[in-house]
Amino acid sequence: MNKKILTALILNFFMVVSTTAIFASYFFYSENPLVKSGFDSLMFFTTDSNLVAALSALVLIPLEIQILRGKRDKLPRFAVVLKYIGMTAVMLTFITVVTLLLPLYDIKFLLLGTAFYMHLAGPMAALISFVFLETDSKIKFPETLLALLPSVLYGAVYLTEVVLIGEQNGGWMDFYTFNRGGYWFITMPVILGVTFLIAVLTRLAHNKFTKTD
Protein backbone atom coordinates (compact mmCIF):
# COMPACT_ATOMS: atom_id res chain seq x y z
CA MET A 1 0.00 0.00 0.00
CA ASN A 2 1.35 3.42 -1.00
CA LYS A 3 0.79 5.29 2.26
CA LYS A 4 1.81 8.66 0.82
CA ILE A 5 -0.71 8.45 -2.00
CA LEU A 6 -3.41 7.15 0.33
CA THR A 7 -2.86 10.11 2.67
CA ALA A 8 -2.88 12.51 -0.29
CA LEU A 9 -6.12 10.94 -1.52
CA ILE A 10 -7.76 11.47 1.87
CA LEU A 11 -6.65 15.11 1.95
CA ASN A 12 -7.90 15.67 -1.60
CA PHE A 13 -11.30 14.20 -0.75
CA PHE A 14 -11.36 16.49 2.28
CA MET A 15 -10.59 19.51 0.13
CA VAL A 16 -13.16 18.72 -2.55
CA VAL A 17 -16.00 17.84 -0.17
CA SER A 18 -15.35 20.74 2.21
CA THR A 19 -14.99 23.38 -0.51
CA THR A 20 -18.04 22.16 -2.39
CA ALA A 21 -20.19 22.06 0.76
CA ILE A 22 -19.08 25.52 1.90
CA PHE A 23 -19.54 27.13 -1.51
CA ALA A 24 -23.00 25.54 -1.79
CA SER A 25 -23.88 26.85 1.67
CA TYR A 26 -23.34 30.42 0.47
CA PHE A 27 -26.48 30.06 -1.64
CA PHE A 28 -28.53 29.48 1.50
CA TYR A 29 -26.75 31.34 4.28
CA SER A 30 -23.81 33.68 4.71
CA GLU A 31 -22.56 35.77 7.64
CA ASN A 32 -20.83 38.15 5.23
CA PRO A 33 -23.03 41.21 4.53
CA LEU A 34 -21.44 41.60 1.07
CA VAL A 35 -22.62 38.15 -0.03
CA LYS A 36 -26.23 38.42 -1.14
CA SER A 37 -26.07 35.15 -3.11
CA GLY A 38 -23.60 32.34 -3.56
CA PHE A 39 -22.14 33.85 -6.71
CA ASP A 40 -21.34 37.06 -4.83
CA SER A 41 -18.77 35.08 -2.85
CA LEU A 42 -16.69 34.82 -6.01
CA MET A 43 -15.62 38.43 -5.51
CA PHE A 44 -13.36 37.16 -2.70
CA PHE A 45 -9.99 35.59 -3.48
CA THR A 46 -10.61 33.26 -0.55
CA THR A 47 -13.45 31.60 -2.44
CA ASP A 48 -11.69 31.63 -5.79
CA SER A 49 -8.41 30.23 -4.48
CA ASN A 50 -10.14 27.42 -2.60
CA LEU A 51 -12.15 26.51 -5.70
CA VAL A 52 -8.95 26.35 -7.77
CA ALA A 53 -7.29 24.18 -5.12
CA ALA A 54 -10.36 21.94 -4.93
CA LEU A 55 -10.37 21.57 -8.72
CA SER A 56 -6.74 20.47 -8.64
CA ALA A 57 -7.59 17.98 -5.89
CA LEU A 58 -10.53 16.68 -7.92
CA VAL A 59 -8.24 16.01 -10.88
CA LEU A 60 -5.83 14.09 -8.66
CA ILE A 61 -8.41 11.87 -6.94
CA PRO A 62 -9.03 9.38 -9.80
CA LEU A 63 -5.32 9.31 -10.63
CA GLU A 64 -4.39 8.45 -7.05
CA ILE A 65 -7.07 5.78 -6.94
CA GLN A 66 -5.49 4.26 -10.05
CA ILE A 67 -2.09 4.21 -8.32
CA LEU A 68 -3.55 2.49 -5.25
CA ARG A 69 -5.19 -0.11 -7.52
CA GLY A 70 -1.94 -0.74 -9.34
CA LYS A 71 -3.24 0.72 -12.62
CA ARG A 72 -0.74 3.58 -12.69
CA ASP A 73 2.86 3.97 -11.51
CA LYS A 74 3.00 7.72 -10.83
CA LEU A 75 1.05 10.93 -11.01
CA PRO A 76 1.18 12.72 -14.37
CA ARG A 77 3.17 15.91 -14.41
CA PHE A 78 0.24 18.16 -15.40
CA ALA A 79 -1.70 17.10 -12.29
CA VAL A 80 1.18 17.90 -9.95
CA VAL A 81 1.65 21.32 -11.59
CA LEU A 82 -2.08 22.00 -11.29
CA LYS A 83 -1.88 21.21 -7.58
CA TYR A 84 1.08 23.57 -7.34
CA ILE A 85 -1.03 26.38 -8.81
CA GLY A 86 -3.95 25.71 -6.46
CA MET A 87 -1.70 25.35 -3.41
CA THR A 88 0.07 28.65 -4.11
CA ALA A 89 -3.28 30.43 -4.40
CA VAL A 90 -4.69 29.16 -1.09
CA MET A 91 -1.40 29.76 0.70
CA LEU A 92 -1.61 33.39 -0.40
CA THR A 93 -5.08 33.43 1.15
CA PHE A 94 -3.68 32.02 4.40
CA ILE A 95 -0.78 34.48 4.58
CA THR A 96 -3.00 37.46 3.69
CA VAL A 97 -5.44 36.55 6.46
CA VAL A 98 -2.75 36.01 9.10
CA THR A 99 -0.59 39.05 8.31
CA LEU A 100 -2.98 41.64 6.89
CA LEU A 101 -6.59 40.92 7.81
CA LEU A 102 -6.40 39.61 11.38
CA PRO A 103 -5.38 43.03 12.73
CA LEU A 104 -8.35 44.60 10.91
CA TYR A 105 -11.21 42.13 11.37
CA ASP A 106 -12.69 40.04 14.18
CA ILE A 107 -10.96 36.66 14.56
CA LYS A 108 -14.40 35.03 14.62
CA PHE A 109 -14.99 36.33 11.11
CA LEU A 110 -11.65 35.04 9.82
CA LEU A 111 -10.95 31.76 11.60
CA LEU A 112 -14.22 30.35 12.93
CA GLY A 113 -17.05 28.51 11.18
CA THR A 114 -16.58 27.96 7.46
CA ALA A 115 -13.70 30.46 7.52
CA PHE A 116 -11.64 27.95 9.51
CA TYR A 117 -11.50 25.70 6.48
CA MET A 118 -11.27 28.39 3.80
CA HIS A 119 -8.54 30.37 5.58
CA LEU A 120 -6.60 27.67 7.43
CA ALA A 121 -7.49 23.99 7.07
CA GLY A 122 -7.85 24.05 3.27
CA PRO A 123 -4.53 25.82 2.66
CA MET A 124 -2.73 23.48 5.06
CA ALA A 125 -4.21 20.40 3.36
CA ALA A 126 -3.06 21.68 -0.03
CA LEU A 127 0.41 22.53 1.28
CA ILE A 128 0.97 19.19 3.01
CA SER A 129 -0.26 17.11 0.09
CA PHE A 130 1.79 19.02 -2.49
CA VAL A 131 5.06 19.32 -0.59
CA PHE A 132 5.25 15.96 1.17
CA LEU A 133 2.95 13.49 -0.58
CA GLU A 134 2.43 14.18 -4.29
CA THR A 135 6.13 14.03 -5.08
CA ASP A 136 6.31 12.20 -8.41
CA SER A 137 7.52 15.16 -10.49
CA LYS A 138 9.85 18.04 -9.71
CA ILE A 139 8.57 21.53 -10.43
CA LYS A 140 10.72 23.42 -12.93
CA PHE A 141 11.51 27.07 -12.26
CA PRO A 142 9.58 28.43 -15.31
CA GLU A 143 6.48 26.71 -13.89
CA THR A 144 6.76 29.06 -10.92
CA LEU A 145 5.22 31.70 -13.17
CA LEU A 146 2.17 29.49 -13.72
CA ALA A 147 1.57 29.55 -9.97
CA LEU A 148 1.11 33.32 -10.20
CA LEU A 149 -1.82 33.10 -12.63
CA PRO A 150 -4.72 33.05 -10.12
CA SER A 151 -3.26 36.02 -8.25
CA VAL A 152 -2.54 38.00 -11.42
CA LEU A 153 -6.01 37.41 -12.84
CA TYR A 154 -7.76 38.22 -9.57
CA GLY A 155 -5.55 41.28 -9.05
CA ALA A 156 -6.55 42.62 -12.45
CA VAL A 157 -10.25 42.20 -11.62
CA TYR A 158 -9.85 43.71 -8.14
CA LEU A 159 -7.96 46.68 -9.51
CA THR A 160 -10.65 47.27 -12.12
CA GLU A 161 -13.55 47.02 -9.67
CA VAL A 162 -12.01 48.95 -6.77
CA VAL A 163 -9.78 51.54 -8.44
CA LEU A 164 -10.91 52.05 -12.03
CA ILE A 165 -14.66 51.71 -11.44
CA GLY A 166 -14.87 52.47 -7.72
CA GLU A 167 -17.50 51.61 -5.15
CA GLN A 168 -19.40 54.84 -5.77
CA ASN A 169 -19.89 53.82 -9.42
CA GLY A 170 -21.06 50.28 -8.74
CA GLY A 171 -17.67 48.62 -8.27
CA TRP A 172 -16.47 46.74 -5.21
CA MET A 173 -15.66 48.25 -1.86
CA ASP A 174 -11.99 47.90 -0.92
CA PHE A 175 -12.63 45.00 1.47
CA TYR A 176 -9.01 43.83 1.32
CA THR A 177 -7.80 47.42 1.95
CA PHE A 178 -5.29 47.09 -0.91
CA ASN A 179 -6.11 50.65 -1.99
CA ARG A 180 -6.00 52.23 1.46
CA GLY A 181 -4.66 55.73 1.06
CA GLY A 182 -4.67 55.25 -2.70
CA TYR A 183 -1.52 53.12 -2.52
CA TRP A 184 -2.70 50.25 -4.71
CA PHE A 185 0.40 50.71 -6.87
CA ILE A 186 2.47 49.64 -3.86
CA THR A 187 0.29 46.94 -2.30
CA MET A 188 -0.50 45.11 -5.54
CA PRO A 189 3.18 44.51 -6.50
CA VAL A 190 3.84 43.49 -2.89
CA ILE A 191 1.05 40.90 -3.06
CA LEU A 192 2.46 39.52 -6.31
CA GLY A 193 5.91 39.46 -4.74
CA VAL A 194 4.59 37.48 -1.78
CA THR A 195 2.87 35.08 -4.18
CA PHE A 196 6.12 34.59 -6.07
CA LEU A 197 7.96 33.96 -2.79
CA ILE A 198 5.37 31.35 -1.80
CA ALA A 199 5.77 29.67 -5.18
CA VAL A 200 9.56 29.65 -4.96
CA LEU A 201 9.79 28.34 -1.39
CA THR A 202 7.16 25.63 -1.82
CA ARG A 203 8.79 24.56 -5.09
CA LEU A 204 12.11 24.11 -3.30
CA ALA A 205 10.44 22.14 -0.50
CA HIS A 206 8.48 19.96 -2.93
CA ASN A 207 11.54 19.22 -5.05
CA LYS A 208 13.54 18.28 -1.95
CA PHE A 209 11.06 15.47 -1.25
CA THR A 210 10.87 14.43 -4.91
CA LYS A 211 13.41 11.82 -5.97
CA THR A 212 12.59 11.66 -9.65
CA ASP A 213 12.70 14.31 -12.39
GROMACS .gro file of N, CA and C in nm, residues 34-111:
model
  234
   34LEU      N    1  -2.166   4.132   0.249
   34LEU     CA    2  -2.144   4.160   0.107
   34LEU      C    3  -2.195   4.048   0.017
   35VAL      N    4  -2.220   3.931   0.076
   35VAL     CA    5  -2.262   3.815  -0.003
   35VAL      C    6  -2.414   3.804   0.002
   36LYS      N    7  -2.478   3.848  -0.105
   36LYS     CA    8  -2.623   3.842  -0.114
   36LYS      C    9  -2.669   3.709  -0.175
   37SER      N   10  -2.581   3.647  -0.254
   37SER     CA   11  -2.607   3.515  -0.311
   37SER      C   12  -2.475   3.442  -0.321
   38GLY      N   13  -2.482   3.312  -0.350
   38GLY     CA   14  -2.360   3.234  -0.356
   38GLY      C   15  -2.258   3.286  -0.455
   39PHE      N   16  -2.306   3.337  -0.568
   39PHE     CA   17  -2.214   3.385  -0.671
   39PHE      C   18  -2.140   3.512  -0.627
   40ASP      N   19  -2.202   3.588  -0.534
   40ASP     CA   20  -2.134   3.706  -0.483
   40ASP      C   21  -2.004   3.671  -0.412
   41SER      N   22  -1.996   3.549  -0.358
   41SER     CA   23  -1.877   3.508  -0.285
   41SER      C   24  -1.755   3.497  -0.375
   42LEU      N   25  -1.779   3.492  -0.506
   42LEU     CA   26  -1.669   3.482  -0.601
   42LEU      C   27  -1.589   3.612  -0.611
   43MET      N   28  -1.639   3.719  -0.551
   43MET     CA   29  -1.562   3.843  -0.551
   43MET      C   30  -1.442   3.832  -0.456
   44PHE      N   31  -1.444   3.732  -0.367
   44PHE     CA   32  -1.336   3.716  -0.270
   44PHE      C   33  -1.233   3.615  -0.320
   45PHE      N   34  -1.106   3.651  -0.308
   45PHE     CA   35  -0.999   3.559  -0.348
   45PHE      C   36  -1.000   3.434  -0.263
   46THR      N   37  -1.048   3.445  -0.141
   46THR     CA   38  -1.061   3.326  -0.055
   46THR      C   39  -1.143   3.218  -0.124
   47THR      N   40  -1.259   3.256  -0.175
   47THR     CA   41  -1.345   3.160  -0.244
   47THR      C   42  -1.279   3.110  -0.371
   48ASP      N   43  -1.228   3.201  -0.450
   48ASP     CA   44  -1.169   3.163  -0.579
   48ASP      C   45  -1.048   3.071  -0.561
   49SER      N   46  -0.960   3.104  -0.467
   49SER     CA   47  -0.841   3.023  -0.448
   49SER      C   48  -0.875   2.883  -0.398
   50ASN      N   49  -0.974   2.873  -0.310
   50ASN     CA   50  -1.014   2.742  -0.260
   50ASN      C   51  -1.081   2.659  -0.369
   51LEU      N   52  -1.154   2.724  -0.459
   51LEU     CA   53  -1.215   2.651  -0.570
   51LEU      C   54  -1.108   2.600  -0.666
   52VAL      N   55  -1.005   2.680  -0.691
   52VAL     CA   56  -0.895   2.635  -0.777
   52VAL      C   57  -0.823   2.517  -0.713
   53ALA      N   58  -0.797   2.527  -0.582
   53ALA     CA   59  -0.729   2.418  -0.512
   53ALA      C   60  -0.816   2.292  -0.511
   54ALA      N   61  -0.946   2.309  -0.492
   54ALA     CA   62  -1.036   2.194  -0.493
   54ALA      C   63  -1.042   2.129  -0.631
   55LEU      N   64  -1.039   2.210  -0.736
   55LEU     CA   65  -1.037   2.157  -0.872
   55LEU      C   66  -0.912   2.073  -0.895
   56SER      N   67  -0.798   2.123  -0.848
   56SER     CA   68  -0.674   2.047  -0.864
   56SER      C   69  -0.681   1.916  -0.786
   57ALA      N   70  -0.743   1.920  -0.669
   57ALA     CA   71  -0.759   1.798  -0.589
   57ALA      C   72  -0.852   1.700  -0.659
   58LEU      N   73  -0.958   1.752  -0.721
   58LEU     CA   74  -1.053   1.668  -0.792
   58LEU      C   75  -0.987   1.594  -0.908
   59VAL      N   76  -0.897   1.663  -0.977
   59VAL     CA   77  -0.824   1.601  -1.088
   59VAL      C   78  -0.735   1.487  -1.037
   60LEU      N   79  -0.677   1.507  -0.920
   60LEU     CA   80  -0.583   1.409  -0.866
   60LEU      C   81  -0.651   1.285  -0.808
   61ILE      N   82  -0.773   1.299  -0.761
   61ILE     CA   83  -0.841   1.187  -0.694
   61ILE      C   84  -0.846   1.060  -0.779
   62PRO      N   85  -0.899   1.062  -0.902
   62PRO     CA   86  -0.903   0.938  -0.980
   62PRO      C   87  -0.763   0.885  -1.015
   63LEU      N   88  -0.668   0.974  -1.032
   63LEU     CA   89  -0.532   0.931  -1.063
   63LEU      C   90  -0.468   0.861  -0.944
   64GLU      N   91  -0.494   0.909  -0.825
   64GLU     CA   92  -0.439   0.845  -0.705
   64GLU      C   93  -0.509   0.714  -0.676
   65ILE      N   94  -0.636   0.706  -0.708
   65ILE     CA   95  -0.707   0.578  -0.694
   65ILE      C   96  -0.646   0.474  -0.788
   66GLN      N   97  -0.612   0.516  -0.908
   66GLN     CA   98  -0.549   0.426  -1.005
   66GLN      C   99  -0.415   0.375  -0.953
   67ILE      N  100  -0.338   0.463  -0.889
   67ILE     CA  101  -0.209   0.421  -0.832
   67ILE      C  102  -0.231   0.318  -0.722
   68LEU      N  103  -0.327   0.342  -0.634
   68LEU     CA  104  -0.355   0.249  -0.525
   68LEU      C  105  -0.405   0.115  -0.576
   69ARG      N  106  -0.470   0.114  -0.692
   69ARG     CA  107  -0.519  -0.011  -0.752
   69ARG      C  108  -0.415  -0.077  -0.842
   70GLY      N  109  -0.300  -0.016  -0.852
   70GLY     CA  110  -0.194  -0.074  -0.934
   70GLY      C  111  -0.211  -0.050  -1.082
   71LYS      N  112  -0.297   0.043  -1.121
   71LYS     CA  113  -0.324   0.072  -1.262
   71LYS      C  114  -0.232   0.181  -1.317
   72ARG      N  115  -0.161   0.250  -1.228
   72ARG     CA  116  -0.074   0.358  -1.269
   72ARG      C  117   0.047   0.362  -1.176
   73ASP      N  118   0.163   0.397  -1.230
   73ASP     CA  119   0.286   0.397  -1.151
   73ASP      C  120   0.309   0.530  -1.078
   74LYS      N  121   0.273   0.640  -1.141
   74LYS     CA  122   0.300   0.772  -1.083
   74LYS      C  123   0.197   0.874  -1.131
   75LEU      N  124   0.195   0.985  -1.063
   75LEU     CA  125   0.105   1.093  -1.101
   75LEU      C  126   0.158   1.164  -1.224
   76PRO      N  127   0.072   1.198  -1.320
   76PRO     CA  128   0.118   1.272  -1.437
   76PRO      C  129   0.163   1.412  -1.398
   77ARG      N  130   0.257   1.463  -1.472
   77ARG     CA  131   0.317   1.591  -1.441
   77ARG      C  132   0.214   1.705  -1.437
   78PHE      N  133   0.121   1.706  -1.533
   78PHE     CA  134   0.024   1.816  -1.540
   78PHE      C  135  -0.058   1.825  -1.413
   79ALA      N  136  -0.088   1.710  -1.350
   79ALA     CA  137  -0.170   1.710  -1.229
   79ALA      C  138  -0.093   1.767  -1.110
   80VAL      N  139   0.034   1.737  -1.103
   80VAL     CA  140   0.118   1.790  -0.995
   80VAL      C  141   0.133   1.942  -1.011
   81VAL      N  142   0.152   1.988  -1.134
   81VAL     CA  143   0.165   2.132  -1.159
   81VAL      C  144   0.034   2.204  -1.127
   82LEU      N  145  -0.078   2.141  -1.161
   82LEU     CA  146  -0.208   2.200  -1.129
   82LEU      C  147  -0.226   2.214  -0.978
   83LYS      N  148  -0.181   2.112  -0.904
   83LYS     CA  149  -0.188   2.121  -0.758
   83LYS      C  150  -0.099   2.232  -0.706
   84TYR      N  151   0.014   2.250  -0.769
   84TYR     CA  152   0.108   2.357  -0.734
   84TYR      C  153   0.041   2.493  -0.749
   85ILE      N  154  -0.032   2.512  -0.857
   85ILE     CA  155  -0.103   2.638  -0.881
   85ILE      C  156  -0.210   2.661  -0.774
   86GLY      N  157  -0.290   2.559  -0.746
   86GLY     CA  158  -0.395   2.571  -0.646
   86GLY      C  159  -0.340   2.593  -0.507
   87MET      N  160  -0.232   2.521  -0.474
   87MET     CA  161  -0.170   2.535  -0.341
   87MET      C  162  -0.115   2.676  -0.321
   88THR      N  163  -0.048   2.730  -0.422
   88THR     CA  164   0.007   2.865  -0.411
   88THR      C  165  -0.104   2.966  -0.387
   89ALA      N  166  -0.216   2.950  -0.455
   89ALA     CA  167  -0.328   3.043  -0.440
   89ALA      C  168  -0.385   3.040  -0.298
   90VAL      N  169  -0.410   2.921  -0.243
   90VAL     CA  170  -0.469   2.916  -0.109
   90VAL      C  171  -0.368   2.953  -0.001
   91MET      N  172  -0.239   2.933  -0.027
   91MET     CA  173  -0.140   2.976   0.070
   91MET      C  174  -0.130   3.129   0.073
   92LEU      N  175  -0.154   3.193  -0.041
   92LEU     CA  176  -0.161   3.339  -0.040
   92LEU      C  177  -0.280   3.385   0.043
   93THR      N  178  -0.392   3.313   0.032
   93THR     CA  179  -0.508   3.343   0.115
   93THR      C  180  -0.472   3.332   0.262
   94PHE      N  181  -0.407   3.224   0.301
   94PHE     CA  182  -0.368   3.202   0.440
   94PHE      C  183  -0.277   3.314   0.491
   95ILE      N  184  -0.174   3.347   0.415
   95ILE     CA  185  -0.078   3.448   0.458
   95ILE      C  186  -0.142   3.586   0.464
   96THR      N  187  -0.230   3.617   0.368
   96THR     CA  188  -0.300   3.746   0.369
   96THR      C  189  -0.387   3.760   0.493
   97VAL      N  190  -0.458   3.653   0.528
   97VAL     CA  191  -0.544   3.655   0.646
   97VAL      C  192  -0.462   3.675   0.773
   98VAL      N  193  -0.355   3.598   0.787
   98VAL     CA  194  -0.275   3.601   0.910
   98VAL      C  195  -0.201   3.734   0.927
   99THR      N  196  -0.144   3.787   0.820
   99THR     CA  197  -0.059   3.905   0.831
   99THR      C  198  -0.131   4.038   0.810
  100LEU      N  199  -0.234   4.038   0.727
  100LEU     CA  200  -0.298   4.164   0.689
  100LEU      C  201  -0.438   4.183   0.747
  101LEU      N  202  -0.518   4.076   0.744
  101LEU     CA  203  -0.659   4.092   0.781
  101LEU      C  204  -0.688   4.071   0.929
  102LEU      N  205  -0.613   3.984   0.996
  102LEU     CA  206  -0.640   3.961   1.138
  102LEU      C  207  -0.633   4.088   1.222
  103PRO      N  208  -0.539   4.179   1.194
  103PRO     CA  209  -0.538   4.303   1.273
  103PRO      C  210  -0.657   4.394   1.244
  104LEU      N  211  -0.727   4.370   1.132
  104LEU     CA  212  -0.835   4.460   1.091
  104LEU      C  213  -0.974   4.406   1.123
  105TYR      N  214  -0.989   4.272   1.121
  105TYR     CA  215  -1.121   4.213   1.137
  105TYR      C  216  -1.125   4.121   1.260
  106ASP      N  217  -1.248   4.093   1.304
  106ASP     CA  218  -1.269   4.004   1.418
  106ASP      C  219  -1.220   3.864   1.384
  107ILE      N  220  -1.148   3.801   1.478
  107ILE     CA  221  -1.096   3.666   1.456
  107ILE      C  222  -1.209   3.567   1.430
  108LYS      N  223  -1.327   3.592   1.486
  108LYS     CA  224  -1.440   3.503   1.462
  108LYS      C  225  -1.480   3.504   1.315
  109PHE      N  226  -1.463   3.619   1.252
  109PHE     CA  227  -1.499   3.633   1.111
  109PHE      C  228  -1.398   3.564   1.021
  110LEU      N  229  -1.273   3.554   1.067
  110LEU     CA  230  -1.165   3.504   0.982
  110LEU      C  231  -1.127   3.359   1.007
  111LEU      N  232  -1.147   3.309   1.130
  111LEU     CA  233  -1.095   3.176   1.160
  111LEU      C  234  -1.196   3.083   1.228
   0.00000   0.00000   0.00000
